[in-house]
């Protein structure tokens, strides 16, 4: 991020969704071969869906506009009205997706406690299995990997397997909200297909750390994806010459995965620095990927982020925390500069 020496700089750490398409993406978008994707005739979308399916070790893929749409069409495909979806109490699809699944699917969202990494306890799932006739059918269990509110925790197969097992033993399908599954894959050093293998369906985002401008992909069996395709059309997500967007997604998968390690290193660097600044509570050992939630001694997330903004550092301040998410375009020097600005904000005692 160039600094011309005079203009006040802003180091924007609100989200990895702020990443802009790379030059290679823009070129690929301009040159993309396209067709009508509702007819299944957009070669670039088809290539993206096949690539995504292969990376996740699934039969098929479906390009959708957003992670929210991916989770929605997945839930609509697995659940009937009146069914229950089980997730952690901090799950993004429960808390941050406008109640879409309940609204459009008539699906009851059953939130279970989760630990500080966002992980549910399989025993808690077992405990709510309906003993008789007048309970909703438990249709779907969801696992979020990495876990956003859990400081970007990356779950191993071993950590997820017991949850998937108890779900399947009780007739449920398993959906992975893998918005940042590539962050998990890079952090754990395992292919995404290995992590995806515990789930029947997996959604991941191209528009976060991978820096594509738009889009997510839902993957699963051919039969599941055929259902999800109908649901996507139903919610208005049938796009036409979507290859101009999908082209950027292909470049993202090709060129932007390995560099996520830089974001993880920067998040760790930021957490280590924050841990030394009075008023911010962060345990750097808990930072596994690119998300850092700092809990505030004064409990004032919005106020703190407003004060940091005056010194050129943007974070998402809500409730009693501020969240920082290093991403493409943010360097280690930017992190050091952000830490200096945060420290001087605190010293100023404002
Ligand atoms: C961002 C995010 C989503 C939703 O993605 P959008 O593309 O913003 O709709 C879903 N799940 C998790 C965990 C996320 O972080």
PDB file of C-alpha atoms and ligand atoms in Angstrom, residues 66-68 71 92 97 144 146 148 177 179-180 205 207-208 216, ligand 1:
ATOM      1  CA  UNK A  66     -22.398 -15.113  -2.117  1.00  0.00           C
ATOM      2  CA  UNK A  67     -21.640 -17.313   0.850  1.00  0.00           C
ATOM      3  CA  UNK A  68     -25.032 -16.386   2.237  1.00  0.00           C
ATOM      4  CA  UNK A  71     -25.641 -21.582   2.774  1.00  0.00           C
ATOM      5  CA  UNK A  92     -22.394 -17.079  10.837  1.00  0.00           C
ATOM      6  CA  UNK A  97     -27.266 -13.978   7.426  1.00  0.00           C
ATOM      7  CA  UNK A 144     -18.150 -23.623  10.124  1.00  0.00           C
ATOM      8  CA  UNK A 146     -12.659 -21.772   9.631  1.00  0.00           C
ATOM      9  CA  UNK A 148     -15.311 -16.743  12.113  1.00  0.00           C
ATOM     10  CA  UNK A 177     -19.904 -23.455   5.891  1.00  0.00           C
ATOM     11  CA  UNK A 179     -16.410 -19.674   3.639  1.00  0.00           C
ATOM     12  CA  UNK A 180     -12.699 -19.728   4.519  1.00  0.00           C
ATOM     13  CA  UNK A 205     -16.162 -17.989  -0.724  1.00  0.00           C
ATOM     14  CA  UNK A 207     -14.595 -13.090  -2.502  1.00  0.00           C
ATOM     15  CA  UNK A 208     -12.780 -13.051   0.843  1.00  0.00           C
ATOM     16  CA  UNK A 216     -19.014 -18.533  -3.760  1.00  0.00           C
TER      17      UNK A 216
HETATM   18  C1  LIG B   1     -18.568 -14.214   5.061  1.00  0.00           C
HETATM   19  C2  LIG B   1     -19.124 -15.466   5.572  1.00  0.00           C
HETATM   20  C3  LIG B   1     -20.257 -16.046   4.991  1.00  0.00           C
HETATM   21  C4  LIG B   1     -21.109 -15.344   3.979  1.00  0.00           C
HETATM   22  O1  LIG B   1     -20.482 -14.873   2.864  1.00  0.00           O
HETATM   23  P1  LIG B   1     -21.056 -13.638   2.022  1.00  0.00           P
HETATM   24  O2  LIG B   1     -20.414 -13.864   0.709  1.00  0.00           O
HETATM   25  O3  LIG B   1     -20.601 -12.414   2.724  1.00  0.00           O
HETATM   26  O4  LIG B   1     -22.536 -13.750   1.956  1.00  0.00           O
HETATM   27  C5  LIG B   1     -20.672 -17.258   5.476  1.00  0.00           C
HETATM   28  N1  LIG B   1     -20.034 -17.867   6.476  1.00  0.00           N
HETATM   29  C6  LIG B   1     -18.951 -17.344   7.067  1.00  0.00           C
HETATM   30  C7  LIG B   1     -18.288 -18.086   8.148  1.00  0.00           C
HETATM   31  C8  LIG B   1     -18.472 -16.113   6.659  1.00  0.00           C
HETATM   32  O5  LIG B   1     -17.404 -15.579   7.265  1.00  0.00           O
END
